[in-house]
Amino acid sequence: MICCIGLILAALACAHGVPLDKINFASGSLRAGAVKLDGTLPIGVPLAGYNHGARRVPYWPVPVFGNYTTWMTGNKGALNPTWVKGLAIDDGTTQFVFVTIDGIGSAGDLNFMAWSIAGTMGLTLPYENILFSASHSHSGPGAVSSDFLWSVAPATDLLVPSAQRALATTMAKAIVQSLAALQPAALAVGSAMLVNVTENRRAGISPFVKKDTIDPHLGVIRVDTAAGKPIATLWNYAIHGVCYGPDNMYFSSDIMGAACDYVDSNVGGVTLFVNADAGDIDPSGPTCAGAPSFHGAPIIGEAIAKARSSLTPSSSVTLATNSVYVPFGPTNLNYTLGRFNNCTTGGALDICTICAAIKCDANVHMPEAWLENTPRFTALRIDVGLTKAVIVSAPGEALLELGWWVRNDTAALGFDVTLFAGYSNNHMGYFCTPNEYDIGGYESQLTLWGINTAVMVRNGMKAAASAVKP
């Protein structure tokens, strides 16, 4: 654990972001472009997100080989397309592109492949000027990441290069086409509150949360043409994509996609979703009712539309971006009964009581090839009028408490609005805070760098945001 803390401090000390005094904040004439492409993969590709139910082969780990599957079963079609969307913004000095996919996580190798393919299409934009975000739908494509941990779980299944390249190619097209669509534009960014559509799934496990302990922040970026016609809406909110369960065998963008469709239809333009600190936040039962349209979709959609309409866009926008790469080092799995079975007393042969007393654990490490361990933290500062906003990325599933840490950090740096971009640039599991880590449960088990994993993530996000602070 001390070793991990040393690594993070050393990484932050040498983080290679652009110094603030080298960033040009001169106002330019804003341009923006957006695109929405069908990224649905073929029938037979596994659905990523669940490692049980109909998704897993009957006698796992005995494989059942299909065209795209090894330990999982293939999809049977699509309830709705799984979209790949791009939003490009350019203030005359800095260009930046958001790429969103309807998928379980944002795999670094998939993202880099997309950027590389875009290079063959003429892209010259640096990799660090693109934010790759996954919606965290549990009914999106598997077999598109080389991370062996998620493959063998099995939550995504083994990499199928043809499937990965197909999705990466669509992502590359979204980058290139959104930049090609740049036109004079106006932008605004803000935040509203949205409650009664989500719940904390660790209620009953953790004494620190109740069912209504959620992140209510609804971040919205409004982008219009110079004439006032919608180009895009980007919304940021903490919600797991689990309205469809493990017995669903059809592609779907889940509740978030239905909310995007609502905004597309009632506002216009392209609606992009960037998830937030949703590691312990599920949609509520009533929110998921009424699939496939979902009872909660118009409620969320109306909240997005209302927040959007409250913003006054401007063409006088300044952008600045910064990225840092932080090596996390070897995983620290810290196997204990308390973390894996939520037990501190009793158990077979009284093993829980014994282990609680002698603090038995196994601090084993996974092979480094099993999981990416040098995430990219990216911050984008957007100045519009008197509003100074920041979007900052997290490489996986942050719990609510980590989200509050980061919002407090960015407020102290001088930002008025913070969009917490979870599931972005990389996917490295859950980020339990120390309190929640010790309590145990599923999220704790998949917090893979020990009790200070969330601290490491917080420091990386703060380092990225600090370099563009007001």
Short mmCIF file of C-alpha atoms in Angstrom, two decimals:
data_model
loop_
_atom_site.label_atom_id
_atom_site.label_comp_id
_atom_site.label_asym_id
_atom_site.label_seq_id
_atom_site.Cartn_x
_atom_site.Cartn_y
_atom_site.Cartn_z
CA MET A 1 0.00 0.00 0.00
CA ILE A 2 2.88 2.37 0.87
CA CYS A 3 4.45 1.42 -2.44
CA CYS A 4 1.28 2.41 -4.31
CA ILE A 5 1.10 5.77 -2.54
CA GLY A 6 4.72 6.42 -3.45
CA LEU A 7 3.99 5.65 -7.08
CA ILE A 8 1.09 8.07 -7.25
CA LEU A 9 3.04 10.89 -5.60
CA ALA A 10 5.94 10.37 -7.95
CA ALA A 11 3.62 10.27 -10.94
CA LEU A 12 1.89 13.48 -9.97
CA ALA A 13 5.20 15.21 -9.39
CA CYS A 14 6.27 14.51 -12.97
CA ALA A 15 2.86 14.65 -14.66
CA HIS A 16 3.42 16.04 -18.12
CA GLY A 17 0.41 18.29 -18.55
CA VAL A 18 0.73 21.67 -20.21
CA PRO A 19 1.64 24.37 -17.64
CA LEU A 20 -1.08 26.94 -17.08
CA ASP A 21 1.12 29.85 -18.19
CA LYS A 22 1.58 28.13 -21.56
CA ILE A 23 -2.13 27.74 -22.26
CA ASN A 24 -3.73 30.31 -24.56
CA PHE A 25 -7.06 31.49 -23.17
CA ALA A 26 -7.62 34.08 -25.92
CA SER A 27 -11.24 34.07 -27.07
CA GLY A 28 -12.01 32.78 -30.53
CA SER A 29 -15.10 32.32 -32.65
CA LEU A 30 -16.55 29.00 -31.59
CA ARG A 31 -17.26 26.24 -34.08
CA ALA A 32 -18.89 22.90 -33.35
CA GLY A 33 -20.02 19.76 -35.14
CA ALA A 34 -21.76 16.57 -34.09
CA VAL A 35 -22.49 13.16 -35.57
CA LYS A 36 -24.43 10.03 -34.60
CA LEU A 37 -23.44 6.69 -36.13
CA ASP A 38 -24.83 3.18 -35.74
CA GLY A 39 -22.16 1.12 -33.97
CA THR A 40 -24.20 -2.07 -33.54
CA LEU A 41 -22.06 -5.19 -34.03
CA PRO A 42 -23.24 -8.45 -35.65
CA ILE A 43 -25.54 -11.06 -34.13
CA GLY A 44 -23.47 -13.49 -32.10
CA VAL A 45 -21.18 -10.90 -30.48
CA PRO A 46 -21.45 -11.25 -26.68
CA LEU A 47 -23.14 -8.61 -24.54
CA ALA A 48 -20.79 -7.10 -21.96
CA GLY A 49 -21.68 -6.32 -18.37
CA TYR A 50 -23.01 -9.41 -16.58
CA ASN A 51 -21.12 -12.63 -15.89
CA HIS A 52 -24.15 -14.71 -14.94
CA GLY A 53 -27.65 -15.58 -16.09
CA ALA A 54 -28.18 -16.25 -19.78
CA ARG A 55 -25.01 -14.35 -20.63
CA ARG A 56 -22.56 -17.00 -19.36
CA VAL A 57 -21.98 -20.45 -20.85
CA PRO A 58 -23.71 -23.19 -18.81
CA TYR A 59 -20.58 -24.86 -17.40
CA TRP A 60 -18.14 -21.98 -17.16
CA PRO A 61 -15.13 -22.06 -17.34
CA VAL A 62 -15.67 -24.84 -19.89
CA PRO A 63 -15.77 -22.85 -23.15
CA VAL A 64 -18.42 -23.05 -25.83
CA PHE A 65 -16.83 -21.69 -28.96
CA GLY A 66 -18.84 -19.52 -31.33
CA ASN A 67 -17.89 -17.08 -34.07
CA TYR A 68 -17.43 -14.33 -31.45
CA THR A 69 -17.74 -16.13 -28.12
CA THR A 70 -15.78 -18.37 -25.76
CA TRP A 71 -17.20 -18.11 -22.22
CA MET A 72 -20.29 -16.05 -23.01
CA THR A 73 -23.31 -16.46 -25.25
CA GLY A 74 -23.91 -14.32 -28.29
CA ASN A 75 -26.53 -11.61 -28.72
CA LYS A 76 -29.70 -12.40 -30.66
CA GLY A 77 -30.22 -8.97 -32.22
CA ALA A 78 -30.86 -5.39 -31.16
CA LEU A 79 -33.71 -3.76 -29.25
CA ASN A 80 -32.26 -0.47 -30.48
CA PRO A 81 -28.96 0.53 -32.08
CA THR A 82 -25.90 0.95 -29.90
CA TRP A 83 -24.72 4.35 -31.02
CA VAL A 84 -21.32 5.93 -31.46
CA LYS A 85 -21.54 9.71 -31.22
CA GLY A 86 -19.05 12.52 -31.68
CA LEU A 87 -19.08 16.17 -30.66
CA ALA A 88 -16.25 18.44 -31.80
CA ILE A 89 -15.69 21.96 -30.46
CA ASP A 90 -13.10 24.48 -31.60
CA ASP A 91 -12.46 27.94 -30.11
CA GLY A 92 -9.97 28.93 -32.81
CA THR A 93 -7.01 27.80 -30.72
CA THR A 94 -8.00 24.47 -29.17
CA GLN A 95 -9.95 21.64 -30.72
CA PHE A 96 -11.53 18.94 -28.58
CA VAL A 97 -13.71 15.94 -29.43
CA PHE A 98 -16.08 13.93 -27.25
CA VAL A 99 -16.67 10.35 -28.39
CA THR A 100 -19.35 8.30 -26.66
CA ILE A 101 -20.27 4.66 -27.10
CA ASP A 102 -23.12 2.56 -25.74
CA GLY A 103 -20.86 0.11 -23.97
CA ILE A 104 -19.81 -1.22 -20.59
CA GLY A 105 -16.45 0.53 -20.37
CA SER A 106 -13.95 2.67 -22.22
CA ALA A 107 -11.06 0.34 -23.05
CA GLY A 108 -7.77 2.10 -23.67
CA ASP A 109 -6.68 -0.23 -26.47
CA LEU A 110 -10.00 0.23 -28.28
CA ASN A 111 -9.73 4.01 -27.97
CA PHE A 112 -6.15 4.12 -29.21
CA MET A 113 -7.07 1.94 -32.17
CA ALA A 114 -9.91 4.33 -33.03
CA TRP A 115 -7.54 7.31 -32.90
CA SER A 116 -4.98 5.46 -35.03
CA ILE A 117 -7.58 4.54 -37.65
CA ALA A 118 -8.76 8.16 -37.68
CA GLY A 119 -5.16 9.09 -38.45
CA THR A 120 -5.37 7.08 -41.66
CA MET A 121 -8.45 9.18 -42.49
CA GLY A 122 -6.49 12.42 -42.16
CA LEU A 123 -6.87 13.20 -38.44
CA THR A 124 -4.04 15.30 -36.95
CA LEU A 125 -5.66 16.01 -33.56
CA PRO A 126 -3.59 14.73 -30.60
CA TYR A 127 -4.93 11.67 -28.81
CA GLU A 128 -5.13 13.67 -25.56
CA ASN A 129 -7.62 16.08 -27.16
CA ILE A 130 -10.25 13.36 -27.36
CA LEU A 131 -12.39 12.18 -24.45
CA PHE A 132 -13.60 8.62 -24.98
CA SER A 133 -16.58 7.77 -22.77
CA ALA A 134 -18.73 4.66 -22.37
CA SER A 135 -22.35 4.90 -21.23
CA HIS A 136 -21.99 1.79 -19.03
CA SER A 137 -24.92 0.05 -20.65
CA HIS A 138 -24.85 -3.60 -19.60
CA SER A 139 -26.29 -4.56 -22.98
CA GLY A 140 -23.52 -3.21 -25.20
CA PRO A 141 -20.84 -5.10 -27.14
CA GLY A 142 -18.29 -7.46 -25.62
CA ALA A 143 -15.19 -9.03 -27.21
CA VAL A 144 -13.75 -5.57 -28.00
CA SER A 145 -11.09 -5.23 -25.28
CA SER A 146 -7.84 -7.11 -24.70
CA ASP A 147 -8.03 -6.82 -20.88
CA PHE A 148 -7.92 -10.46 -19.81
CA LEU A 149 -9.48 -9.86 -16.39
CA TRP A 150 -12.82 -8.76 -17.84
CA SER A 151 -12.61 -11.51 -20.46
CA VAL A 152 -12.16 -14.37 -18.02
CA ALA A 153 -14.63 -13.02 -15.41
CA PRO A 154 -16.43 -13.47 -17.87
CA ALA A 155 -17.93 -9.98 -18.23
CA THR A 156 -16.81 -9.12 -21.77
CA ASP A 157 -15.41 -12.41 -23.17
CA LEU A 158 -12.16 -12.85 -25.07
CA LEU A 159 -11.10 -10.25 -27.59
CA VAL A 160 -12.28 -10.83 -31.15
CA PRO A 161 -10.07 -8.60 -33.32
CA SER A 162 -12.66 -8.21 -36.08
CA ALA A 163 -15.29 -6.99 -33.62
CA GLN A 164 -12.86 -4.61 -31.96
CA ARG A 165 -11.74 -3.17 -35.28
CA ALA A 166 -15.33 -2.74 -36.49
CA LEU A 167 -16.26 -0.70 -33.42
CA ALA A 168 -12.97 1.24 -33.50
CA THR A 169 -13.58 2.12 -37.15
CA THR A 170 -17.01 3.55 -36.34
CA MET A 171 -15.46 5.53 -33.48
CA ALA A 172 -12.79 6.84 -35.87
CA LYS A 173 -15.49 7.95 -38.30
CA ALA A 174 -17.27 9.77 -35.46
CA ILE A 175 -14.08 11.71 -34.69
CA VAL A 176 -13.37 12.64 -38.29
CA GLN A 177 -16.95 13.40 -39.27
CA SER A 178 -17.67 15.57 -36.22
CA LEU A 179 -14.60 17.66 -37.04
CA ALA A 180 -15.66 17.84 -40.70
CA ALA A 181 -19.07 19.13 -39.54
CA LEU A 182 -17.60 22.13 -37.67
CA GLN A 183 -19.64 25.29 -38.20
CA PRO A 184 -20.09 28.63 -36.38
CA ALA A 185 -21.70 27.82 -33.05
CA ALA A 186 -22.65 29.00 -29.59
CA LEU A 187 -22.23 27.04 -26.36
CA ALA A 188 -23.29 27.10 -22.74
CA VAL A 189 -22.55 24.80 -19.82
CA GLY A 190 -24.36 24.43 -16.52
CA SER A 191 -25.72 22.10 -13.88
CA ALA A 192 -29.12 21.25 -12.45
CA MET A 193 -30.37 18.80 -9.85
CA LEU A 194 -32.21 15.56 -10.70
CA VAL A 195 -33.59 13.28 -7.97
CA ASN A 196 -36.09 10.41 -7.62
CA VAL A 197 -34.84 8.44 -10.62
CA THR A 198 -31.83 6.68 -9.05
CA GLU A 199 -30.94 4.90 -5.81
CA ASN A 200 -27.84 3.78 -3.96
CA ARG A 201 -27.42 0.04 -4.36
CA ARG A 202 -25.07 -0.24 -1.35
CA ALA A 203 -27.87 0.74 1.04
CA GLY A 204 -28.16 -2.13 3.48
CA ILE A 205 -24.51 -3.04 2.95
CA SER A 206 -22.84 0.22 3.92
CA PRO A 207 -23.78 2.20 7.05
CA PHE A 208 -22.61 5.35 5.27
CA VAL A 209 -25.38 5.45 2.66
CA LYS A 210 -29.14 5.17 2.41
CA LYS A 211 -31.21 4.34 -0.63
CA ASP A 212 -31.59 8.03 -1.51
CA THR A 213 -27.87 8.78 -1.13
CA ILE A 214 -27.23 9.59 -4.79
CA ASP A 215 -25.43 12.18 -6.88
CA PRO A 216 -28.14 14.60 -8.07
CA HIS A 217 -25.86 16.67 -10.34
CA LEU A 218 -27.11 16.85 -13.91
CA GLY A 219 -24.45 18.53 -16.00
CA VAL A 220 -25.47 19.88 -19.40
CA ILE A 221 -23.56 21.33 -22.34
CA ARG A 222 -25.75 23.12 -24.85
CA VAL A 223 -24.40 23.59 -28.38
CA ASP A 224 -26.35 25.50 -31.05
CA THR A 225 -25.69 26.85 -34.52
CA ALA A 226 -25.12 30.57 -34.92
CA ALA A 227 -28.80 30.77 -35.89
CA GLY A 228 -29.90 29.06 -32.68
CA LYS A 229 -30.66 25.59 -34.04
CA PRO A 230 -29.53 22.71 -31.79
CA ILE A 231 -26.31 20.98 -32.80
CA ALA A 232 -25.87 18.86 -29.72
CA THR A 233 -26.71 18.33 -26.07
CA LEU A 234 -24.25 16.58 -23.78
CA TRP A 235 -25.58 15.45 -20.43
CA ASN A 236 -23.62 14.08 -17.49
CA TYR A 237 -25.29 12.10 -14.71
CA ALA A 238 -24.59 9.14 -12.42
CA ILE A 239 -26.71 6.12 -13.35
CA HIS A 240 -25.92 2.45 -13.99
CA GLY A 241 -27.17 1.03 -17.28
CA VAL A 242 -28.92 -1.96 -15.72
CA CYS A 243 -32.60 -1.63 -16.52
CA TYR A 244 -32.05 -4.72 -18.65
CA GLY A 245 -30.74 -7.65 -16.63
CA PRO A 246 -28.53 -10.65 -17.37
CA ASP A 247 -31.28 -12.54 -19.18
CA ASN A 248 -31.57 -9.89 -21.88
CA MET A 249 -29.77 -11.14 -24.98
CA TYR A 250 -30.35 -8.12 -27.24
CA PHE A 251 -28.22 -5.03 -27.75
CA SER A 252 -29.60 -1.94 -26.04
CA SER A 253 -28.41 1.51 -24.94
CA ASP A 254 -30.65 0.98 -21.86
CA ILE A 255 -32.31 3.85 -19.94
CA MET A 256 -29.62 6.40 -20.89
CA GLY A 257 -30.18 5.76 -24.57
CA ALA A 258 -33.93 6.13 -24.17
CA ALA A 259 -33.38 9.50 -22.47
CA CYS A 260 -31.08 10.55 -25.32
CA ASP A 261 -33.74 9.54 -27.85
CA TYR A 262 -36.27 11.68 -25.99
CA VAL A 263 -34.04 14.75 -26.18
CA ASP A 264 -33.22 14.06 -29.83
CA SER A 265 -36.92 14.01 -30.64
CA ASN A 266 -38.06 16.92 -28.48
CA VAL A 267 -35.08 19.28 -28.70
CA GLY A 268 -33.18 18.27 -31.82
CA GLY A 269 -29.54 17.76 -32.65
CA VAL A 270 -27.39 14.92 -31.34
CA THR A 271 -27.66 13.98 -27.65
CA LEU A 272 -24.56 12.52 -26.02
CA PHE A 273 -24.39 10.90 -22.59
CA VAL A 274 -21.32 10.90 -20.35
CA ASN A 275 -21.76 8.88 -17.17
CA ALA A 276 -20.51 10.16 -13.81
CA ASP A 277 -19.78 8.67 -10.36
CA ALA A 278 -22.23 5.81 -10.82
CA GLY A 279 -20.28 3.00 -9.17
CA ASP A 280 -22.93 2.59 -6.47
CA ILE A 281 -25.87 4.29 -8.23
CA ASP A 282 -28.60 2.27 -9.97
CA PRO A 283 -31.78 3.42 -11.68
CA SER A 284 -34.77 2.95 -9.41
CA GLY A 285 -37.38 0.29 -10.09
CA PRO A 286 -40.02 2.78 -11.29
CA THR A 287 -37.43 4.43 -13.56
CA CYS A 288 -36.85 1.12 -15.35
CA ALA A 289 -40.53 0.16 -15.58
CA GLY A 290 -42.16 0.08 -18.98
CA ALA A 291 -39.24 -1.17 -21.06
CA PRO A 292 -38.28 -0.58 -23.79
CA SER A 293 -39.49 3.02 -23.59
CA PHE A 294 -38.90 3.16 -19.80
CA HIS A 295 -41.06 5.21 -17.45
CA GLY A 296 -38.02 7.22 -16.35
CA ALA A 297 -36.79 8.17 -19.83
CA PRO A 298 -39.14 11.15 -20.37
CA ILE A 299 -38.58 12.27 -16.78
CA ILE A 300 -34.82 12.35 -17.33
CA GLY A 301 -35.26 13.76 -20.83
CA GLU A 302 -37.47 16.60 -19.61
CA ALA A 303 -34.93 17.46 -16.91
CA ILE A 304 -32.19 17.62 -19.54
CA ALA A 305 -34.33 19.75 -21.86
CA LYS A 306 -35.27 22.10 -19.01
CA ALA A 307 -31.64 22.50 -17.92
CA ARG A 308 -30.63 23.11 -21.53
CA SER A 309 -33.27 25.77 -22.09
CA SER A 310 -32.14 27.63 -18.96
CA LEU A 311 -28.67 28.15 -20.45
CA THR A 312 -27.76 31.11 -22.66
CA PRO A 313 -25.21 30.05 -25.26
CA SER A 314 -22.39 32.28 -26.47
CA SER A 315 -19.97 32.11 -29.37
CA SER A 316 -17.30 33.67 -27.14
CA VAL A 317 -15.87 30.54 -25.58
CA THR A 318 -12.35 29.62 -24.54
CA LEU A 319 -11.08 26.10 -24.15
CA ALA A 320 -8.04 24.58 -22.50
CA THR A 321 -7.20 20.93 -22.02
CA ASN A 322 -4.63 18.95 -20.11
CA SER A 323 -3.90 15.25 -19.65
CA VAL A 324 -1.74 13.33 -17.22
CA TYR A 325 -0.78 9.68 -17.30
CA VAL A 326 -0.42 8.05 -13.89
CA PRO A 327 1.14 4.58 -13.48
CA PHE A 328 -0.83 2.71 -10.83
CA GLY A 329 1.64 -0.17 -10.67
CA PRO A 330 0.73 -3.76 -9.77
CA THR A 331 -2.74 -4.53 -8.49
CA ASN A 332 -3.21 -5.08 -4.75
CA LEU A 333 -6.12 -7.45 -4.41
CA ASN A 334 -6.12 -7.77 -0.60
CA TYR A 335 -8.35 -10.81 -0.36
CA THR A 336 -10.21 -10.88 2.96
CA LEU A 337 -13.43 -12.51 4.09
CA GLY A 338 -14.78 -9.17 5.23
CA ARG A 339 -14.42 -7.71 1.75
CA PHE A 340 -15.67 -10.75 -0.11
CA ASN A 341 -18.44 -12.05 2.13
CA ASN A 342 -19.29 -9.04 4.28
CA CYS A 343 -18.57 -11.19 7.33
CA THR A 344 -16.71 -10.35 10.52
CA THR A 345 -18.11 -13.05 12.82
CA GLY A 346 -19.17 -16.66 12.47
CA GLY A 347 -18.94 -18.61 9.26
CA ALA A 348 -17.78 -22.18 8.67
CA LEU A 349 -15.40 -23.18 11.47
CA ASP A 350 -15.85 -19.62 12.75
CA ILE A 351 -13.51 -18.50 9.97
CA CYS A 352 -14.92 -14.95 9.82
CA THR A 353 -14.23 -14.34 13.51
CA ILE A 354 -10.76 -15.82 13.23
CA CYS A 355 -9.84 -13.77 10.18
CA ALA A 356 -11.19 -10.59 11.75
CA ALA A 357 -8.97 -11.21 14.78
CA ILE A 358 -5.75 -12.11 12.98
CA LYS A 359 -6.40 -9.81 10.00
CA CYS A 360 -5.74 -12.55 7.48
CA ASP A 361 -5.45 -11.39 3.91
CA ALA A 362 -3.62 -12.20 0.70
CA ASN A 363 -2.13 -9.18 -1.03
CA VAL A 364 -1.67 -10.95 -4.34
CA HIS A 365 -1.10 -9.21 -7.65
CA MET A 366 -2.58 -9.99 -11.03
CA PRO A 367 -0.23 -10.23 -14.01
CA GLU A 368 0.11 -6.72 -15.42
CA ALA A 369 -1.04 -7.92 -18.83
CA TRP A 370 -4.45 -8.72 -17.37
CA LEU A 371 -5.52 -5.10 -16.91
CA GLU A 372 -4.41 -1.66 -18.06
CA ASN A 373 -2.67 0.20 -15.25
CA THR A 374 -1.52 3.57 -16.62
CA PRO A 375 -4.72 5.59 -17.07
CA ARG A 376 -5.07 8.93 -18.81
CA PHE A 377 -6.77 11.64 -16.78
CA THR A 378 -8.06 14.45 -19.00
CA ALA A 379 -9.47 17.82 -18.00
CA LEU A 380 -11.21 20.25 -20.33
CA ARG A 381 -11.80 23.81 -19.14
CA ILE A 382 -14.64 25.72 -20.78
CA ASP A 383 -15.05 29.44 -20.11
CA VAL A 384 -18.36 30.97 -21.20
CA GLY A 385 -19.06 34.46 -19.93
CA LEU A 386 -18.52 34.43 -16.18
CA THR A 387 -18.88 30.64 -15.95
CA LYS A 388 -15.73 28.57 -15.60
CA ALA A 389 -16.47 24.89 -16.05
CA VAL A 390 -14.31 21.78 -16.05
CA ILE A 391 -14.90 18.29 -17.35
CA VAL A 392 -12.49 15.80 -15.80
CA SER A 393 -12.22 12.10 -16.52
CA ALA A 394 -12.08 9.01 -14.31
CA PRO A 395 -10.90 5.69 -15.78
CA GLY A 396 -13.66 3.49 -14.42
CA GLU A 397 -16.42 3.21 -11.83
CA ALA A 398 -16.21 5.86 -9.11
CA LEU A 399 -18.45 5.59 -6.07
CA LEU A 400 -20.50 8.57 -4.96
CA GLU A 401 -18.09 9.61 -2.19
CA LEU A 402 -15.23 9.94 -4.67
CA GLY A 403 -17.46 12.13 -6.83
CA TRP A 404 -17.98 14.50 -3.90
CA TRP A 405 -14.24 14.57 -3.21
CA VAL A 406 -13.56 15.63 -6.78
CA ARG A 407 -16.33 18.24 -6.86
CA ASN A 408 -14.91 19.76 -3.67
CA ASP A 409 -11.42 19.75 -5.20
CA THR A 410 -12.50 21.46 -8.40
CA ALA A 411 -14.57 24.04 -6.51
CA ALA A 412 -11.48 24.86 -4.44
CA LEU A 413 -9.55 25.30 -7.70
CA GLY A 414 -12.04 28.00 -8.74
CA PHE A 415 -14.41 26.16 -11.09
CA ASP A 416 -18.11 27.03 -11.00
CA VAL A 417 -19.35 23.86 -12.71
CA THR A 418 -17.85 20.37 -12.71
CA LEU A 419 -18.78 17.52 -15.00
CA PHE A 420 -17.46 14.23 -13.64
CA ALA A 421 -16.66 12.08 -16.69
CA GLY A 422 -16.63 8.52 -15.37
CA TYR A 423 -16.02 5.44 -17.51
CA SER A 424 -13.71 7.51 -19.68
CA ASN A 425 -10.40 6.87 -21.50
CA ASN A 426 -9.71 3.57 -19.67
CA HIS A 427 -11.60 0.96 -17.68
CA MET A 428 -9.89 -0.16 -14.48
CA GLY A 429 -12.74 -1.46 -12.35
CA TYR A 430 -14.33 0.14 -9.29
CA PHE A 431 -12.93 2.90 -7.12
CA CYS A 432 -14.17 2.34 -3.57
CA THR A 433 -13.20 4.98 -1.03
CA PRO A 434 -11.44 3.67 2.11
CA ASN A 435 -14.65 3.58 4.16
CA GLU A 436 -16.50 1.54 1.57
CA TYR A 437 -13.46 -0.62 0.77
CA ASP A 438 -13.26 -1.90 4.33
CA ILE A 439 -16.98 -2.67 4.41
CA GLY A 440 -16.64 -4.98 1.43
CA GLY A 441 -19.16 -6.05 -1.16
CA TYR A 442 -19.00 -6.40 -4.92
CA GLU A 443 -17.66 -2.89 -5.56
CA SER A 444 -14.90 -3.39 -2.99
CA GLN A 445 -13.90 -6.72 -4.50
CA LEU A 446 -13.34 -5.04 -7.86
CA THR A 447 -11.36 -2.13 -6.40
CA LEU A 448 -8.07 -3.52 -7.62
CA TRP A 449 -5.28 -1.32 -6.25
CA GLY A 450 -6.04 -1.61 -2.55
CA ILE A 451 -7.64 0.66 0.00
CA ASN A 452 -6.15 3.84 -1.51
CA THR A 453 -7.34 3.21 -5.09
CA ALA A 454 -9.87 6.06 -4.88
CA VAL A 455 -7.19 8.37 -3.47
CA MET A 456 -5.00 7.59 -6.48
CA VAL A 457 -7.89 8.35 -8.85
CA ARG A 458 -8.69 11.57 -6.99
CA ASN A 459 -5.08 12.73 -7.22
CA GLY A 460 -4.95 12.00 -10.94
CA MET A 461 -8.14 13.95 -11.59
CA LYS A 462 -6.96 16.83 -9.43
CA ALA A 463 -3.61 16.96 -11.23
CA ALA A 464 -5.33 17.18 -14.63
CA ALA A 465 -7.77 19.86 -13.46
CA SER A 466 -5.13 21.87 -11.59
CA ALA A 467 -3.19 22.52 -14.79
CA VAL A 468 -6.17 24.39 -16.30
CA LYS A 469 -7.51 26.06 -13.16
CA PRO A 470 -8.80 29.64 -13.38
#
